[in-house]
Amino acid sequence: MNKKLFVLSGSSGVGKGTVLKGFLEKNPDFMLSISCTTRPPRPGEIDGVNYFFISKNEFENCIKENKFLEWAEFAGNFYGTKKKYINQCLEEGKNVILEIDTQGALQVKKQMPEAVLIFVCPPSYEALENRLRGRHTEDEATIQKRLEQVKKEIERSKKFDYQIVNDRLEDAISRLEDVVNGEIKNA
Ligand code: ADP
Ligand code: 5GP
């Protein structure tokens, strides 16, 4: 039985990872796709758990060999989702969630129009900036590069199926559960 593919996107620091963690704790039967990236690991990040951390050369080989369902350059690093893992999960009858940037989300929708795209918004631009800075994981130049993406991300989000405001965390998690459960019921 084929299952659904959900894509969660939003600006860096909006809280996608935090919302998703809360969602997956309550819904452990969903598979979270692990992406490949050329960005160096942050302290505490583990290869094969948070990402598959690969070199630019390896990433380029995967592109040449057509191994990615989607890939994008985001704020100076490359990120991509391997086709093999996603197809395997869907064929095994598991619902899959991708946490990827807006460029990648639109590529997925082109190839799999049945995929459900969900955009997570901040309550305000100031809140987004405070969260991104408050995480203390990026230097100032990287924070600036990430904030420069916001306009384009909002523009792309118009093509998404749902928008969720991450103001109070618990509300955002509940809203994500409502969206996902509604889509599964109607599948
Ligand atoms: P993203 O995955 O979108 O880049 P994170 O999940 O890493 O963002 O969250 C960025 C920062 O914002 C983290 O420090 C996180 O604890 C905080 N955060 C996430 N959601 C909320 C929220 N609803 N209210 C306040 N802070 C939040
Ligand atoms: P970070 O470096 O903060 O982990 O991620 C930066 C951005 O890359 C986020 O918007 C995140 O969702 C996105 N991202 C993570 N994995 C992928 C992927 O496989 N493909 C694409 N297109 N974006 C990804």
PDB file of C-alpha atoms and ligand atoms in Angstrom:
ATOM      1  CA  MET A   1       0.000   0.000   0.000  1.00  0.00           C
ATOM      2  CA  ASN A   2       1.485   3.349  -1.014  1.00  0.00           C
ATOM      3  CA  LYS A   3       1.557   6.038   1.677  1.00  0.00           C
ATOM      4  CA  LYS A   4       1.849   9.811   1.778  1.00  0.00           C
ATOM      5  CA  LEU A   5       4.861  12.059   1.427  1.00  0.00           C
ATOM      6  CA  PHE A   6       4.871  15.255   3.490  1.00  0.00           C
ATOM      7  CA  VAL A   7       7.347  18.104   3.000  1.00  0.00           C
ATOM      8  CA  LEU A   8       8.000  20.605   5.787  1.00  0.00           C
ATOM      9  CA  SER A   9       9.805  23.828   4.819  1.00  0.00           C
ATOM     10  CA  GLY A  10      10.346  27.265   6.285  1.00  0.00           C
ATOM     11  CA  SER A  11      13.039  29.854   6.843  1.00  0.00           C
ATOM     12  CA  SER A  12      16.122  28.911   8.797  1.00  0.00           C
ATOM     13  CA  GLY A  13      15.444  29.346  12.533  1.00  0.00           C
ATOM     14  CA  VAL A  14      11.639  29.330  12.256  1.00  0.00           C
ATOM     15  CA  GLY A  15      11.521  26.145  14.344  1.00  0.00           C
ATOM     16  CA  LYS A  16      10.948  23.382  11.756  1.00  0.00           C
ATOM     17  CA  GLY A  17      13.262  20.970  13.554  1.00  0.00           C
ATOM     18  CA  THR A  18      11.681  21.715  16.934  1.00  0.00           C
ATOM     19  CA  VAL A  19       8.100  21.319  15.647  1.00  0.00           C
ATOM     20  CA  LEU A  20       9.035  18.119  13.859  1.00  0.00           C
ATOM     21  CA  LYS A  21      10.715  16.668  16.953  1.00  0.00           C
ATOM     22  CA  GLY A  22       7.527  17.269  18.966  1.00  0.00           C
ATOM     23  CA  PHE A  23       5.424  15.766  16.186  1.00  0.00           C
ATOM     24  CA  LEU A  24       7.598  12.643  15.841  1.00  0.00           C
ATOM     25  CA  GLU A  25       7.612  12.028  19.609  1.00  0.00           C
ATOM     26  CA  LYS A  26       3.811  11.795  19.435  1.00  0.00           C
ATOM     27  CA  ASN A  27       3.730  10.010  16.034  1.00  0.00           C
ATOM     28  CA  PRO A  28       6.704   7.630  15.981  1.00  0.00           C
ATOM     29  CA  ASP A  29       5.385   5.634  12.995  1.00  0.00           C
ATOM     30  CA  PHE A  30       6.378   8.430  10.569  1.00  0.00           C
ATOM     31  CA  MET A  31       9.722   8.129   8.797  1.00  0.00           C
ATOM     32  CA  LEU A  32      11.883  11.256   8.751  1.00  0.00           C
ATOM     33  CA  SER A  33      14.119  11.353   5.708  1.00  0.00           C
ATOM     34  CA  ILE A  34      17.816  11.889   6.434  1.00  0.00           C
ATOM     35  CA  SER A  35      19.333  14.274   3.892  1.00  0.00           C
ATOM     36  CA  CYS A  36      22.849  14.515   2.512  1.00  0.00           C
ATOM     37  CA  THR A  37      24.704  17.780   3.001  1.00  0.00           C
ATOM     38  CA  THR A  38      28.093  19.336   2.345  1.00  0.00           C
ATOM     39  CA  ARG A  39      27.741  21.616   5.410  1.00  0.00           C
ATOM     40  CA  PRO A  40      30.013  20.705   8.328  1.00  0.00           C
ATOM     41  CA  PRO A  41      28.292  19.105  11.345  1.00  0.00           C
ATOM     42  CA  ARG A  42      27.315  21.371  14.247  1.00  0.00           C
ATOM     43  CA  PRO A  43      28.482  20.299  17.689  1.00  0.00           C
ATOM     44  CA  GLY A  44      26.379  17.307  18.739  1.00  0.00           C
ATOM     45  CA  GLU A  45      25.199  16.420  15.214  1.00  0.00           C
ATOM     46  CA  ILE A  46      25.825  12.794  14.254  1.00  0.00           C
ATOM     47  CA  ASP A  47      26.545  11.434  10.768  1.00  0.00           C
ATOM     48  CA  GLY A  48      23.692   9.170   9.660  1.00  0.00           C
ATOM     49  CA  VAL A  49      21.342  10.593  12.302  1.00  0.00           C
ATOM     50  CA  ASN A  50      21.006  14.333  11.610  1.00  0.00           C
ATOM     51  CA  TYR A  51      22.438  14.209   8.088  1.00  0.00           C
ATOM     52  CA  PHE A  52      24.763  12.183   5.941  1.00  0.00           C
ATOM     53  CA  PHE A  53      27.701  14.609   5.925  1.00  0.00           C
ATOM     54  CA  ILE A  54      29.440  14.193   2.554  1.00  0.00           C
ATOM     55  CA  SER A  55      32.093  16.074   0.571  1.00  0.00           C
ATOM     56  CA  LYS A  56      31.255  18.363  -2.335  1.00  0.00           C
ATOM     57  CA  ASN A  57      32.869  15.827  -4.640  1.00  0.00           C
ATOM     58  CA  GLU A  58      30.628  13.004  -3.379  1.00  0.00           C
ATOM     59  CA  PHE A  59      27.603  15.300  -3.667  1.00  0.00           C
ATOM     60  CA  GLU A  60      28.455  16.127  -7.304  1.00  0.00           C
ATOM     61  CA  ASN A  61      28.813  12.417  -8.089  1.00  0.00           C
ATOM     62  CA  CYS A  62      25.329  11.757  -6.649  1.00  0.00           C
ATOM     63  CA  ILE A  63      23.929  14.517  -8.901  1.00  0.00           C
ATOM     64  CA  LYS A  64      25.677  13.008 -11.968  1.00  0.00           C
ATOM     65  CA  GLU A  65      24.387   9.529 -11.082  1.00  0.00           C
ATOM     66  CA  ASN A  66      20.839  10.929 -10.703  1.00  0.00           C
ATOM     67  CA  LYS A  67      20.565   9.655  -7.135  1.00  0.00           C
ATOM     68  CA  PHE A  68      18.654  12.651  -5.747  1.00  0.00           C
ATOM     69  CA  LEU A  69      14.884  13.098  -5.727  1.00  0.00           C
ATOM     70  CA  GLU A  70      15.712  16.794  -5.213  1.00  0.00           C
ATOM     71  CA  TRP A  71      18.727  18.878  -4.269  1.00  0.00           C
ATOM     72  CA  ALA A  72      19.483  22.550  -3.734  1.00  0.00           C
ATOM     73  CA  GLU A  73      22.199  24.986  -2.791  1.00  0.00           C
ATOM     74  CA  PHE A  74      21.154  26.849   0.341  1.00  0.00           C
ATOM     75  CA  ALA A  75      23.207  29.710   1.835  1.00  0.00           C
ATOM     76  CA  GLY A  76      26.493  28.323   0.483  1.00  0.00           C
ATOM     77  CA  ASN A  77      26.028  24.592   1.128  1.00  0.00           C
ATOM     78  CA  PHE A  78      24.449  21.741  -0.825  1.00  0.00           C
ATOM     79  CA  TYR A  79      21.577  19.617   0.487  1.00  0.00           C
ATOM     80  CA  GLY A  80      19.807  16.663  -1.149  1.00  0.00           C
ATOM     81  CA  THR A  81      17.322  13.838  -0.621  1.00  0.00           C
ATOM     82  CA  LYS A  82      18.216  10.383  -1.946  1.00  0.00           C
ATOM     83  CA  LYS A  83      15.487   8.761  -4.090  1.00  0.00           C
ATOM     84  CA  LYS A  84      16.241   5.232  -2.934  1.00  0.00           C
ATOM     85  CA  TYR A  85      15.372   5.756   0.742  1.00  0.00           C
ATOM     86  CA  ILE A  86      12.120   7.633   0.033  1.00  0.00           C
ATOM     87  CA  ASN A  87      10.848   5.075  -2.479  1.00  0.00           C
ATOM     88  CA  GLN A  88      11.719   2.217  -0.124  1.00  0.00           C
ATOM     89  CA  CYS A  89       9.757   3.811   2.761  1.00  0.00           C
ATOM     90  CA  LEU A  90       6.715   4.520   0.592  1.00  0.00           C
ATOM     91  CA  GLU A  91       6.712   0.986  -0.857  1.00  0.00           C
ATOM     92  CA  GLU A  92       6.936  -0.443   2.679  1.00  0.00           C
ATOM     93  CA  GLY A  93       3.760   1.491   3.494  1.00  0.00           C
ATOM     94  CA  LYS A  94       5.311   4.168   5.692  1.00  0.00           C
ATOM     95  CA  ASN A  95       4.360   7.839   5.712  1.00  0.00           C
ATOM     96  CA  VAL A  96       7.456   9.925   5.079  1.00  0.00           C
ATOM     97  CA  ILE A  97       8.337  13.488   6.091  1.00  0.00           C
ATOM     98  CA  LEU A  98      11.064  15.550   4.450  1.00  0.00           C
ATOM     99  CA  GLU A  99      12.417  18.652   6.174  1.00  0.00           C
ATOM    100  CA  ILE A 100      13.930  20.524   3.262  1.00  0.00           C
ATOM    101  CA  ASP A 101      14.228  24.046   1.869  1.00  0.00           C
ATOM    102  CA  THR A 102      11.582  25.678  -0.339  1.00  0.00           C
ATOM    103  CA  GLN A 103      13.504  25.129  -3.618  1.00  0.00           C
ATOM    104  CA  GLY A 104      13.677  21.404  -2.899  1.00  0.00           C
ATOM    105  CA  ALA A 105      10.014  21.296  -1.852  1.00  0.00           C
ATOM    106  CA  LEU A 106       8.887  22.670  -5.225  1.00  0.00           C
ATOM    107  CA  GLN A 107      11.093  20.140  -7.051  1.00  0.00           C
ATOM    108  CA  VAL A 108       9.404  17.324  -5.077  1.00  0.00           C
ATOM    109  CA  LYS A 109       5.938  18.671  -5.956  1.00  0.00           C
ATOM    110  CA  LYS A 110       6.852  18.687  -9.675  1.00  0.00           C
ATOM    111  CA  GLN A 111       7.899  15.060  -9.573  1.00  0.00           C
ATOM    112  CA  MET A 112       5.288  13.840  -7.089  1.00  0.00           C
ATOM    113  CA  PRO A 113       2.219  16.111  -7.313  1.00  0.00           C
ATOM    114  CA  GLU A 114       0.530  14.069  -4.565  1.00  0.00           C
ATOM    115  CA  ALA A 115       3.181  15.228  -2.046  1.00  0.00           C
ATOM    116  CA  VAL A 116       1.786  17.597   0.604  1.00  0.00           C
ATOM    117  CA  LEU A 117       3.814  20.811   1.079  1.00  0.00           C
ATOM    118  CA  ILE A 118       3.659  22.533   4.472  1.00  0.00           C
ATOM    119  CA  PHE A 119       5.311  25.907   5.125  1.00  0.00           C
ATOM    120  CA  VAL A 120       6.168  26.917   8.695  1.00  0.00           C
ATOM    121  CA  CYS A 121       6.040  30.713   9.262  1.00  0.00           C
ATOM    122  CA  PRO A 122       7.326  32.752  12.201  1.00  0.00           C
ATOM    123  CA  PRO A 123       4.933  35.033  14.136  1.00  0.00           C
ATOM    124  CA  SER A 124       7.100  37.963  12.903  1.00  0.00           C
ATOM    125  CA  TYR A 125      10.397  38.650  11.120  1.00  0.00           C
ATOM    126  CA  GLU A 126      11.885  39.818  14.446  1.00  0.00           C
ATOM    127  CA  ALA A 127      10.963  36.521  16.117  1.00  0.00           C
ATOM    128  CA  LEU A 128      12.637  34.630  13.271  1.00  0.00           C
ATOM    129  CA  GLU A 129      15.839  36.663  13.569  1.00  0.00           C
ATOM    130  CA  ASN A 130      15.868  36.250  17.377  1.00  0.00           C
ATOM    131  CA  ARG A 131      15.402  32.486  17.106  1.00  0.00           C
ATOM    132  CA  LEU A 132      18.123  32.132  14.477  1.00  0.00           C
ATOM    133  CA  ARG A 133      20.569  34.180  16.553  1.00  0.00           C
ATOM    134  CA  GLY A 134      19.426  32.603  19.835  1.00  0.00           C
ATOM    135  CA  ARG A 135      20.301  29.127  18.559  1.00  0.00           C
ATOM    136  CA  HIS A 136      24.019  30.121  18.550  1.00  0.00           C
ATOM    137  CA  THR A 137      24.877  27.642  15.799  1.00  0.00           C
ATOM    138  CA  GLU A 138      25.893  30.027  12.994  1.00  0.00           C
ATOM    139  CA  ASP A 139      28.367  32.893  12.698  1.00  0.00           C
ATOM    140  CA  GLU A 140      27.164  36.379  11.723  1.00  0.00           C
ATOM    141  CA  ALA A 141      27.979  35.988   7.998  1.00  0.00           C
ATOM    142  CA  THR A 142      26.003  32.728   7.852  1.00  0.00           C
ATOM    143  CA  ILE A 143      23.065  34.275   9.743  1.00  0.00           C
ATOM    144  CA  GLN A 144      22.993  37.109   7.183  1.00  0.00           C
ATOM    145  CA  LYS A 145      23.083  34.661   4.254  1.00  0.00           C
ATOM    146  CA  ARG A 146      20.168  32.744   5.774  1.00  0.00           C
ATOM    147  CA  LEU A 147      18.104  35.891   6.452  1.00  0.00           C
ATOM    148  CA  GLU A 148      18.675  37.014   2.833  1.00  0.00           C
ATOM    149  CA  GLN A 149      16.688  33.940   1.725  1.00  0.00           C
ATOM    150  CA  VAL A 150      13.480  34.924   3.573  1.00  0.00           C
ATOM    151  CA  LYS A 151      11.815  37.002   0.808  1.00  0.00           C
ATOM    152  CA  LYS A 152      12.318  34.278  -1.794  1.00  0.00           C
ATOM    153  CA  GLU A 153      11.068  31.648   0.636  1.00  0.00           C
ATOM    154  CA  ILE A 154       7.848  33.564   1.309  1.00  0.00           C
ATOM    155  CA  GLU A 155       7.320  33.948  -2.448  1.00  0.00           C
ATOM    156  CA  ARG A 156       7.799  30.199  -3.027  1.00  0.00           C
ATOM    157  CA  SER A 157       5.525  29.350  -0.082  1.00  0.00           C
ATOM    158  CA  LYS A 158       2.536  30.648  -2.088  1.00  0.00           C
ATOM    159  CA  LYS A 159       2.682  27.349  -4.001  1.00  0.00           C
ATOM    160  CA  PHE A 160       2.474  25.310  -0.787  1.00  0.00           C
ATOM    161  CA  ASP A 161      -0.634  23.415   0.345  1.00  0.00           C
ATOM    162  CA  TYR A 162      -0.598  24.588   3.985  1.00  0.00           C
ATOM    163  CA  GLN A 163       0.928  27.329   6.149  1.00  0.00           C
ATOM    164  CA  ILE A 164       1.491  26.814   9.882  1.00  0.00           C
ATOM    165  CA  VAL A 165       2.482  29.712  12.169  1.00  0.00           C
ATOM    166  CA  ASN A 166       4.982  28.593  14.801  1.00  0.00           C
ATOM    167  CA  ASP A 167       4.074  31.012  17.580  1.00  0.00           C
ATOM    168  CA  ARG A 168       3.280  28.786  20.562  1.00  0.00           C
ATOM    169  CA  LEU A 169       5.170  25.549  19.956  1.00  0.00           C
ATOM    170  CA  GLU A 170       2.414  23.214  21.203  1.00  0.00           C
ATOM    171  CA  ASP A 171      -0.139  24.889  18.891  1.00  0.00           C
ATOM    172  CA  ALA A 172       2.167  24.468  15.882  1.00  0.00           C
ATOM    173  CA  ILE A 173       2.661  20.762  16.677  1.00  0.00           C
ATOM    174  CA  SER A 174      -1.128  20.246  17.023  1.00  0.00           C
ATOM    175  CA  ARG A 175      -1.771  22.067  13.756  1.00  0.00           C
ATOM    176  CA  LEU A 176       0.801  19.860  12.000  1.00  0.00           C
ATOM    177  CA  GLU A 177      -0.945  16.785  13.430  1.00  0.00           C
ATOM    178  CA  ASP A 178      -4.325  18.090  12.174  1.00  0.00           C
ATOM    179  CA  VAL A 179      -2.966  18.736   8.681  1.00  0.00           C
ATOM    180  CA  VAL A 180      -1.256  15.344   8.435  1.00  0.00           C
ATOM    181  CA  ASN A 181      -4.176  13.358   9.870  1.00  0.00           C
ATOM    182  CA  GLY A 182      -6.633  15.193   7.603  1.00  0.00           C
ATOM    183  CA  GLU A 183      -4.544  14.345   4.530  1.00  0.00           C
ATOM    184  CA  ILE A 184      -4.148  10.698   5.539  1.00  0.00           C
ATOM    185  CA  LYS A 185      -7.902  10.312   6.117  1.00  0.00           C
ATOM    186  CA  ASN A 186      -8.642  11.752   2.670  1.00  0.00           C
ATOM    187  CA  ALA A 187      -5.980   9.631   0.915  1.00  0.00           C
TER     188      ALA A 187
HETATM  189  P1  ADP B   1      14.880  25.396  12.061  1.00  0.00           P
HETATM  190  O1  ADP B   1      14.926  23.883  12.129  1.00  0.00           O
HETATM  191  O2  ADP B   1      13.657  25.905  11.371  1.00  0.00           O
HETATM  192  O3  ADP B   1      16.125  26.020  11.516  1.00  0.00           O
HETATM  193  P2  ADP B   1      15.020  25.203  14.984  1.00  0.00           P
HETATM  194  O4  ADP B   1      14.032  24.115  15.226  1.00  0.00           O
HETATM  195  O5  ADP B   1      16.467  24.873  15.107  1.00  0.00           O
HETATM  196  O6  ADP B   1      14.741  25.921  13.559  1.00  0.00           O
HETATM  197  O7  ADP B   1      14.646  26.405  15.971  1.00  0.00           O
HETATM  198  C1  ADP B   1      15.418  27.598  16.018  1.00  0.00           C
HETATM  199  C2  ADP B   1      15.418  28.125  17.448  1.00  0.00           C
HETATM  200  O8  ADP B   1      14.094  28.597  17.783  1.00  0.00           O
HETATM  201  C3  ADP B   1      15.784  27.069  18.482  1.00  0.00           C
HETATM  202  O9  ADP B   1      16.622  27.643  19.456  1.00  0.00           O
HETATM  203  C4  ADP B   1      14.429  26.641  19.067  1.00  0.00           C
HETATM  204  O10 ADP B   1      14.543  26.212  20.401  1.00  0.00           O
HETATM  205  C5  ADP B   1      13.619  27.950  18.963  1.00  0.00           C
HETATM  206  N1  ADP B   1      12.158  27.734  18.786  1.00  0.00           N
HETATM  207  C6  ADP B   1      11.544  26.817  17.999  1.00  0.00           C
HETATM  208  N2  ADP B   1      10.196  26.935  18.077  1.00  0.00           N
HETATM  209  C7  ADP B   1       9.951  27.963  18.931  1.00  0.00           C
HETATM  210  C8  ADP B   1       8.742  28.591  19.422  1.00  0.00           C
HETATM  211  N3  ADP B   1       7.532  28.181  19.067  1.00  0.00           N
HETATM  212  N4  ADP B   1       8.888  29.623  20.278  1.00  0.00           N
HETATM  213  C9  ADP B   1      10.104  30.054  20.662  1.00  0.00           C
HETATM  214  N5  ADP B   1      11.284  29.520  20.245  1.00  0.00           N
HETATM  215  C10 ADP B   1      11.217  28.486  19.379  1.00  0.00           C
HETATM  216  P1  5GP B   2      20.542  23.493   8.213  1.00  0.00           P
HETATM  217  O1  5GP B   2      21.886  23.819   7.682  1.00  0.00           O
HETATM  218  O2  5GP B   2      20.017  24.583   9.146  1.00  0.00           O
HETATM  219  O3  5GP B   2      20.448  22.124   8.815  1.00  0.00           O
HETATM  220  O4  5GP B   2      19.535  23.484   6.971  1.00  0.00           O
HETATM  221  C1  5GP B   2      19.453  24.593   6.120  1.00  0.00           C
HETATM  222  C2  5GP B   2      18.269  24.440   5.174  1.00  0.00           C
HETATM  223  O5  5GP B   2      18.471  23.295   4.336  1.00  0.00           O
HETATM  224  C3  5GP B   2      16.943  24.210   5.905  1.00  0.00           C
HETATM  225  O6  5GP B   2      15.952  24.992   5.257  1.00  0.00           O
HETATM  226  C4  5GP B   2      16.683  22.742   5.702  1.00  0.00           C
HETATM  227  O7  5GP B   2      15.304  22.442   5.708  1.00  0.00           O
HETATM  228  C5  5GP B   2      17.268  22.552   4.319  1.00  0.00           C
HETATM  229  N1  5GP B   2      17.533  21.152   3.972  1.00  0.00           N
HETATM  230  C6  5GP B   2      17.894  20.124   4.774  1.00  0.00           C
HETATM  231  N2  5GP B   2      17.991  18.991   4.071  1.00  0.00           N
HETATM  232  C7  5GP B   2      17.657  19.289   2.791  1.00  0.00           C
HETATM  233  C8  5GP B   2      17.542  18.525   1.580  1.00  0.00           C
HETATM  234  O8  5GP B   2      17.748  17.312   1.528  1.00  0.00           O
HETATM  235  N3  5GP B   2      17.199  19.208   0.468  1.00  0.00           N
HETATM  236  C9  5GP B   2      16.939  20.551   0.454  1.00  0.00           C
HETATM  237  N4  5GP B   2      16.557  21.105  -0.688  1.00  0.00           N
HETATM  238  N5  5GP B   2      17.034  21.287   1.568  1.00  0.00           N
HETATM  239  C10 5GP B   2      17.389  20.672   2.725  1.00  0.00           C
END
